[in-house]
mmCIF file of C-alpha atoms and ligand atoms in Angstrom:
data_model
loop_
_atom_site.group_PDB
_atom_site.id
_atom_site.type_symbol
_atom_site.label_atom_id
_atom_site.label_comp_id
_atom_site.label_asym_id
_atom_site.label_seq_id
_atom_site.Cartn_x
_atom_site.Cartn_y
_atom_site.Cartn_z
ATOM 1 C CA MET Y 1 8.070 -22.551 -9.589
ATOM 2 C CA ASP Y 2 11.181 -20.363 -10.069
ATOM 3 C CA THR Y 3 9.504 -16.988 -9.660
ATOM 4 C CA ILE Y 4 6.634 -15.517 -7.695
ATOM 5 C CA ASN Y 5 4.141 -12.895 -8.888
ATOM 6 C CA ILE Y 6 3.283 -10.332 -6.257
ATOM 7 C CA LEU Y 7 0.479 -7.802 -6.757
ATOM 8 C CA LEU Y 8 0.689 -4.531 -4.820
ATOM 9 C CA ILE Y 9 -2.525 -2.530 -4.792
ATOM 10 C CA GLY Y 10 -2.446 1.248 -4.298
ATOM 11 C CA ASP Y 11 -4.408 2.879 -1.452
ATOM 12 C CA ILE Y 12 -7.960 1.483 -1.411
ATOM 13 C CA VAL Y 13 -10.332 4.424 -0.910
ATOM 14 C CA GLY Y 14 -13.749 3.985 0.702
ATOM 15 C CA ARG Y 15 -16.596 1.850 -0.542
ATOM 16 C CA PRO Y 16 -15.828 2.464 -4.237
ATOM 17 C CA GLY Y 17 -12.329 1.070 -3.686
ATOM 18 C CA ARG Y 18 -13.574 -1.899 -1.691
ATOM 19 C CA THR Y 19 -16.184 -2.673 -4.320
ATOM 20 C CA ILE Y 20 -13.470 -2.822 -6.994
ATOM 21 C CA ILE Y 21 -11.571 -5.328 -4.865
ATOM 22 C CA LYS Y 22 -14.689 -7.383 -4.155
ATOM 23 C CA ASP Y 23 -15.812 -7.498 -7.775
ATOM 24 C CA HIS Y 24 -12.513 -7.669 -9.665
ATOM 25 C CA LEU Y 25 -9.563 -8.880 -7.584
ATOM 26 C CA SER Y 26 -10.058 -12.545 -8.429
ATOM 27 C CA GLU Y 27 -10.173 -11.871 -12.202
ATOM 28 C CA ILE Y 28 -7.019 -9.727 -11.962
ATOM 29 C CA CYS Y 29 -5.264 -12.503 -10.046
ATOM 30 C CA LYS Y 30 -6.197 -14.933 -12.825
ATOM 31 C CA GLU Y 31 -5.193 -12.546 -15.612
ATOM 32 C CA TYR Y 32 -1.717 -11.920 -14.127
ATOM 33 C CA SER Y 33 -1.182 -15.326 -12.452
ATOM 34 C CA VAL Y 34 -0.836 -13.604 -9.088
ATOM 35 C CA HIS Y 35 0.391 -15.665 -6.130
ATOM 36 C CA CYS Y 36 0.522 -12.995 -3.439
ATOM 37 C CA VAL Y 37 -1.608 -9.872 -2.893
ATOM 38 C CA ILE Y 38 -0.547 -6.889 -0.788
ATOM 39 C CA ALA Y 39 -2.781 -3.813 -0.516
ATOM 40 C CA ASN Y 40 -2.557 -0.483 1.237
ATOM 41 C CA CYS Y 41 -5.804 -0.047 3.198
ATOM 42 C CA GLU Y 42 -5.250 3.193 5.133
ATOM 43 C CA ASN Y 43 -8.174 4.910 3.343
ATOM 44 C CA ALA Y 44 -10.516 1.931 3.060
ATOM 45 C CA ALA Y 45 -12.976 3.107 5.748
ATOM 46 C CA GLY Y 46 -14.643 6.370 4.782
ATOM 47 C CA GLY Y 47 -11.509 7.475 2.960
ATOM 48 C CA ILE Y 48 -9.481 8.245 6.077
ATOM 49 C CA SER Y 49 -9.023 5.111 8.139
ATOM 50 C CA ILE Y 50 -9.472 1.374 8.474
ATOM 51 C CA THR Y 51 -11.736 -0.506 10.888
ATOM 52 C CA PRO Y 52 -11.401 -4.142 12.051
ATOM 53 C CA GLU Y 53 -14.568 -5.061 10.142
ATOM 54 C CA ILE Y 54 -13.309 -3.548 6.900
ATOM 55 C CA ALA Y 55 -9.878 -5.133 7.327
ATOM 56 C CA GLN Y 56 -11.571 -8.532 7.706
ATOM 57 C CA GLU Y 57 -13.732 -7.771 4.669
ATOM 58 C CA LEU Y 58 -10.580 -7.073 2.618
ATOM 59 C CA PHE Y 59 -8.915 -10.265 3.871
ATOM 60 C CA SER Y 60 -12.015 -12.164 2.715
ATOM 61 C CA TYR Y 61 -11.297 -11.030 -0.860
ATOM 62 C CA LYS Y 62 -7.957 -12.924 -0.668
ATOM 63 C CA ILE Y 63 -5.568 -10.111 0.174
ATOM 64 C CA HIS Y 64 -2.632 -11.690 2.013
ATOM 65 C CA VAL Y 65 -1.210 -8.606 3.744
ATOM 66 C CA LEU Y 66 -2.631 -5.134 4.416
ATOM 67 C CA THR Y 67 -0.265 -2.198 4.740
ATOM 68 C CA THR Y 68 -1.194 1.244 6.027
ATOM 69 C CA GLY Y 69 0.235 4.725 6.592
ATOM 70 C CA ASN Y 70 -0.432 8.065 8.221
ATOM 71 C CA HIS Y 71 -4.190 7.438 8.628
ATOM 72 C CA ILE Y 72 -3.843 4.172 10.525
ATOM 73 C CA PHE Y 73 -4.849 5.529 13.940
ATOM 74 C CA ASN Y 74 -7.649 7.839 12.767
ATOM 75 C CA ASN Y 75 -9.972 5.094 13.982
ATOM 76 C CA ARG Y 76 -8.567 3.607 17.164
ATOM 77 C CA THR Y 77 -10.755 0.490 16.996
ATOM 78 C CA ILE Y 78 -8.063 -0.933 14.708
ATOM 79 C CA ILE Y 79 -5.505 -1.167 17.542
ATOM 80 C CA LYS Y 80 -6.656 -4.586 18.773
ATOM 81 C CA LEU Y 81 -6.441 -6.066 15.298
ATOM 82 C CA LEU Y 82 -2.988 -4.544 14.759
ATOM 83 C CA GLU Y 83 -1.867 -6.315 17.915
ATOM 84 C CA SER Y 84 -3.547 -9.669 17.247
ATOM 85 C CA ASN Y 85 -3.347 -10.167 13.471
ATOM 86 C CA LYS Y 86 0.075 -10.548 11.858
ATOM 87 C CA TYR Y 87 -1.246 -9.737 8.380
ATOM 88 C CA ILE Y 88 -2.059 -6.057 8.954
ATOM 89 C CA LEU Y 89 0.849 -3.664 9.362
ATOM 90 C CA ARG Y 90 1.489 -0.114 10.467
ATOM 91 C CA PRO Y 91 4.693 1.720 9.506
ATOM 92 C CA ALA Y 92 7.740 0.099 11.121
ATOM 93 C CA ASN Y 93 9.386 3.445 11.856
ATOM 94 C CA PHE Y 94 6.681 4.696 14.187
ATOM 95 C CA PRO Y 95 8.281 5.286 17.609
ATOM 96 C CA LYS Y 96 8.867 2.412 20.003
ATOM 97 C CA GLY Y 97 5.722 1.574 21.973
ATOM 98 C CA VAL Y 98 3.235 2.251 19.157
ATOM 99 C CA PRO Y 99 0.793 -0.702 18.876
ATOM 100 C CA GLY Y 100 1.160 -3.187 16.050
ATOM 101 C CA LYS Y 101 4.064 -4.272 13.895
ATOM 102 C CA GLY Y 102 5.894 -2.941 10.872
ATOM 103 C CA TYR Y 103 6.689 -6.129 9.015
ATOM 104 C CA THR Y 104 5.481 -9.653 8.595
ATOM 105 C CA ILE Y 105 6.646 -12.832 6.926
ATOM 106 C CA ILE Y 106 4.393 -15.137 4.939
ATOM 107 C CA LYS Y 107 4.921 -18.387 3.059
ATOM 108 C CA ILE Y 108 3.382 -19.018 -0.340
ATOM 109 C CA ASN Y 109 4.291 -22.243 -2.151
ATOM 110 C CA ASP Y 110 8.101 -22.517 -1.838
ATOM 111 C CA PHE Y 111 8.558 -18.813 -1.243
ATOM 112 C CA THR Y 112 9.015 -16.947 2.023
ATOM 113 C CA ILE Y 113 8.134 -13.285 1.617
ATOM 114 C CA ALA Y 114 8.747 -10.440 4.045
ATOM 115 C CA ILE Y 115 6.482 -7.415 3.711
ATOM 116 C CA VAL Y 116 7.779 -4.213 5.293
ATOM 117 C CA ASN Y 117 5.735 -1.044 5.821
ATOM 118 C CA LEU Y 118 7.662 2.231 6.199
ATOM 119 C CA ILE Y 119 6.584 5.878 6.222
ATOM 120 C CA GLY Y 120 8.402 8.990 5.035
ATOM 121 C CA ARG Y 121 9.155 12.118 7.043
ATOM 122 C CA ILE Y 122 9.093 14.903 4.446
ATOM 123 C CA ASN Y 123 5.835 16.894 4.787
ATOM 124 C CA MET Y 124 4.604 14.189 7.145
ATOM 125 C CA GLU Y 125 4.678 13.486 10.884
ATOM 126 C CA PRO Y 126 8.152 13.501 12.520
ATOM 127 C CA VAL Y 127 8.560 9.755 13.026
ATOM 128 C CA ASP Y 128 11.781 7.730 13.301
ATOM 129 C CA CYS Y 129 14.137 7.564 10.321
ATOM 130 C CA PRO Y 130 12.809 5.069 7.731
ATOM 131 C CA PHE Y 131 16.305 4.453 6.334
ATOM 132 C CA ILE Y 132 17.777 3.454 9.702
ATOM 133 C CA ALA Y 133 14.636 1.458 10.510
ATOM 134 C CA PHE Y 134 15.110 -0.513 7.284
ATOM 135 C CA ASN Y 135 18.744 -1.277 8.128
ATOM 136 C CA THR Y 136 17.696 -2.714 11.486
ATOM 137 C CA LEU Y 137 14.842 -4.746 10.007
ATOM 138 C CA TYR Y 138 16.978 -5.963 7.125
ATOM 139 C CA ASP Y 139 19.444 -7.594 9.529
ATOM 140 C CA GLU Y 140 16.527 -9.290 11.267
ATOM 141 C CA ILE Y 141 14.764 -10.416 8.083
ATOM 142 C CA THR Y 142 17.674 -11.706 5.972
ATOM 143 C CA SER Y 143 18.176 -14.687 8.257
ATOM 144 C CA LYS Y 144 14.652 -15.776 7.229
ATOM 145 C CA THR Y 145 14.255 -14.699 3.602
ATOM 146 C CA ASN Y 146 15.763 -12.570 0.874
ATOM 147 C CA ILE Y 147 12.407 -11.678 -0.688
ATOM 148 C CA ILE Y 148 11.563 -8.338 0.889
ATOM 149 C CA ILE Y 149 8.717 -6.157 -0.371
ATOM 150 C CA VAL Y 150 8.595 -2.590 0.964
ATOM 151 C CA ASP Y 151 5.550 -0.309 0.959
ATOM 152 C CA PHE Y 152 7.193 3.099 1.396
ATOM 153 C CA HIS Y 153 4.312 5.407 2.310
ATOM 154 C CA ALA Y 154 5.527 8.926 1.659
ATOM 155 C CA GLU Y 155 4.697 12.303 0.198
ATOM 156 C CA ALA Y 156 8.024 13.420 -1.270
ATOM 157 C CA THR Y 157 9.237 11.935 -4.548
ATOM 158 C CA SER Y 158 12.819 12.699 -3.527
ATOM 159 C CA GLU Y 159 12.559 10.729 -0.298
ATOM 160 C CA LYS Y 160 11.084 7.725 -2.118
ATOM 161 C CA LYS Y 161 13.723 7.861 -4.863
ATOM 162 C CA ALA Y 162 16.505 8.104 -2.288
ATOM 163 C CA PHE Y 163 15.078 5.141 -0.414
ATOM 164 C CA GLY Y 164 14.867 3.096 -3.611
ATOM 165 C CA TRP Y 165 18.600 3.595 -4.245
ATOM 166 C CA PHE Y 166 19.360 2.983 -0.560
ATOM 167 C CA ALA Y 167 17.559 -0.386 -0.580
ATOM 168 C CA ASP Y 168 18.670 -1.477 -4.079
ATOM 169 C CA GLY Y 169 20.022 -5.020 -3.905
ATOM 170 C CA ARG Y 170 18.522 -5.593 -0.461
ATOM 171 C CA ALA Y 171 14.770 -5.085 -0.985
ATOM 172 C CA SER Y 172 13.121 -7.052 -3.803
ATOM 173 C CA ALA Y 173 10.721 -4.166 -4.365
ATOM 174 C CA VAL Y 174 10.267 -0.641 -3.078
ATOM 175 C CA CYS Y 175 6.785 0.547 -3.962
ATOM 176 C CA GLY Y 176 5.638 4.005 -2.939
ATOM 177 C CA THR Y 177 2.126 4.725 -1.712
ATOM 178 C CA HIS Y 178 0.248 7.717 -0.188
ATOM 179 C CA THR Y 179 -0.006 10.284 -3.015
ATOM 180 C CA HIS Y 180 -2.840 8.347 -4.711
ATOM 181 C CA VAL Y 181 -1.401 9.200 -8.141
ATOM 182 C CA GLN Y 182 0.401 6.436 -10.019
ATOM 183 C CA THR Y 183 3.803 7.406 -11.380
ATOM 184 C CA ALA Y 184 5.199 6.114 -14.675
ATOM 185 C CA ASP Y 185 8.756 5.546 -13.413
ATOM 186 C CA GLU Y 186 8.598 1.812 -12.693
ATOM 187 C CA THR Y 187 11.999 0.232 -13.156
ATOM 188 C CA ILE Y 188 14.370 -2.461 -11.999
ATOM 189 C CA LEU Y 189 17.301 -0.757 -10.274
ATOM 190 C CA PRO Y 190 20.848 -1.994 -11.112
ATOM 191 C CA ASN Y 191 21.084 -4.409 -8.174
ATOM 192 C CA GLY Y 192 17.690 -6.006 -8.748
ATOM 193 C CA THR Y 193 15.162 -3.976 -6.758
ATOM 194 C CA ALA Y 194 11.849 -3.208 -8.464
ATOM 195 C CA TYR Y 195 10.962 0.429 -7.866
ATOM 196 C CA ILE Y 196 8.015 2.766 -8.429
ATOM 197 C CA THR Y 197 7.545 6.146 -6.776
ATOM 198 C CA ASP Y 198 3.808 5.628 -6.276
ATOM 199 C CA VAL Y 199 1.494 2.719 -7.027
ATOM 200 C CA GLY Y 200 -1.523 5.072 -7.059
ATOM 201 C CA MET Y 201 -5.074 4.680 -5.790
ATOM 202 C CA THR Y 202 -7.863 2.140 -6.022
ATOM 203 C CA GLY Y 203 -11.033 4.148 -5.759
ATOM 204 C CA PRO Y 204 -13.056 6.930 -7.388
ATOM 205 C CA PHE Y 205 -11.004 9.002 -9.863
ATOM 206 C CA ASP Y 206 -13.679 11.672 -10.420
ATOM 207 C CA SER Y 207 -12.304 13.250 -7.251
ATOM 208 C CA VAL Y 208 -9.402 14.944 -5.528
ATOM 209 C CA ILE Y 209 -7.308 11.882 -4.635
ATOM 210 C CA GLY Y 210 -10.482 9.974 -3.771
ATOM 211 C CA MET Y 211 -12.401 12.758 -2.036
ATOM 212 C CA ASP Y 212 -15.416 14.671 -3.262
ATOM 213 C CA LYS Y 213 -14.237 17.556 -5.470
ATOM 214 C CA GLU Y 214 -16.526 20.266 -4.079
ATOM 215 C CA SER Y 215 -15.574 19.805 -0.409
ATOM 216 C CA SER Y 216 -11.925 19.597 -1.337
ATOM 217 C CA ILE Y 217 -11.989 22.800 -3.413
ATOM 218 C CA HIS Y 218 -13.970 24.546 -0.661
ATOM 219 C CA ASN Y 219 -11.369 23.606 1.951
ATOM 220 C CA PHE Y 220 -8.498 24.865 -0.197
ATOM 221 C CA ILE Y 221 -10.201 28.227 -0.661
ATOM 222 C CA TYR Y 222 -11.847 28.836 2.715
ATOM 223 C CA HIS Y 223 -9.879 26.732 5.201
ATOM 224 C CA THR Y 224 -13.061 26.043 7.161
ATOM 225 C CA ARG Y 225 -12.385 22.321 7.020
ATOM 226 C CA ILE Y 226 -15.798 21.034 6.004
ATOM 227 C CA LYS Y 227 -15.932 17.278 6.286
ATOM 228 C CA PHE Y 228 -14.523 15.410 3.312
ATOM 229 C CA LYS Y 229 -16.742 12.836 1.670
ATOM 230 C CA VAL Y 230 -15.513 9.938 -0.415
ATOM 231 C CA ALA Y 231 -16.249 10.545 -4.099
ATOM 232 C CA GLN Y 232 -18.204 7.943 -6.072
ATOM 233 C CA ASN Y 233 -17.569 8.077 -9.787
ATOM 234 C CA ASP Y 234 -14.992 6.681 -12.208
ATOM 235 C CA PRO Y 235 -13.783 3.705 -10.153
ATOM 236 C CA ARG Y 236 -10.312 2.517 -11.112
ATOM 237 C CA LEU Y 237 -7.745 0.111 -9.764
ATOM 238 C CA ASN Y 238 -4.066 1.050 -9.605
ATOM 239 C CA ALA Y 239 -1.524 -1.643 -8.823
ATOM 240 C CA VAL Y 240 1.847 -3.063 -9.817
ATOM 241 C CA LEU Y 241 2.811 -6.647 -10.472
ATOM 242 C CA VAL Y 242 6.315 -7.530 -9.303
ATOM 243 C CA THR Y 243 7.895 -10.831 -10.302
ATOM 244 C CA CYS Y 244 10.748 -12.021 -8.060
ATOM 245 C CA ASN Y 245 13.121 -14.939 -8.251
ATOM 246 C CA LYS Y 246 14.210 -17.182 -5.383
ATOM 247 C CA GLN Y 247 17.261 -15.010 -4.751
ATOM 248 C CA GLY Y 248 14.941 -12.125 -3.941
ATOM 249 C CA ARG Y 249 15.777 -10.141 -7.062
ATOM 250 C CA ALA Y 250 12.985 -8.608 -9.130
ATOM 251 C CA VAL Y 251 12.818 -9.750 -12.740
ATOM 252 C CA SER Y 252 9.947 -7.461 -13.784
ATOM 253 C CA ILE Y 253 7.610 -4.727 -12.623
ATOM 254 C CA THR Y 254 4.413 -3.933 -14.513
ATOM 255 C CA ARG Y 255 2.010 -1.086 -13.826
ATOM 256 C CA ILE Y 256 -1.676 -1.970 -13.855
ATOM 257 C CA ILE Y 257 -4.553 0.490 -14.334
ATOM 258 C CA LYS Y 258 -8.106 -0.777 -14.736
ATOM 259 C CA SER Y 259 -11.273 1.289 -15.192
ATOM 260 C CA TYR Y 260 -14.635 -0.090 -14.188
ATOM 261 C CA GLU Y 261 -18.300 0.698 -14.534
ATOM 262 C CA LEU Y 262 -19.959 1.873 -11.347
ATOM 263 C CA SER Y 263 -21.623 -1.176 -9.819
ATOM 264 C CA PRO Y 264 -25.360 -0.763 -9.006
ATOM 265 C CA GLY Y 265 -25.038 -0.832 -5.194
ATOM 266 C CA ASN Y 266 -22.321 1.760 -5.262
ATOM 267 C CA SER Y 267 -23.875 4.845 -6.714
HETATM 268 FE FE1 LIG X 301 -3.697 7.093 1.219
HETATM 269 FE FE1 LIG X 302 -1.296 8.277 3.427
#
């Protein structure tokens, strides 16, 4: 095997998102000859967090590594799992002392793959610099592998674009998450890094980025912060397939969007 096919799944939102993974991940893996699955799970529990039970549920559907983002500590029961399980990550550029880890290394067939989770700082919490954090991690990781997949969880397009150029030739892929809207700018940068500003969302699209439309509109108008509910309808999967060679360079990046019928237990 000269290349490896890595599927990156955009933020899984609530039960509708999990149901898509349960019902359809294996057929997608067959269709695209996927060897490695990485998914962002920060919204998998009720749309705003992840629990240990739901993380284990997602692992049972054959996801190799779960990445997260700004919602990771909304449910603190996840802390133990972050500390004990090397396949669930929190952003690497959270300050020193934060539980969990920001990257992991897995082996699949002849390939050793590092998965790095970073988070942006523009219109987000004031964490450590993701660029400097990547430099430090890169020095650590390159002694072990040159296949490095980055989930860059960030709001600002400019910050993601800048990071893509910054990591070009060092990361195999820089895939943005967090906005829940897939961008159509997938490309291979000149030095061999696959790049997309945002992979998108796996969840209900009849929504405001996964949340019930009415509560979202209400909160924008009245600022009374009524509780968001996960929406239910129009389930879709957003992902990208990145193919990398043994040198850690990307040879292709393909956007994937799938629409599904609502499954009976999910209405
Ligand atoms: Fe998200
Ligand atoms: Fe997020």
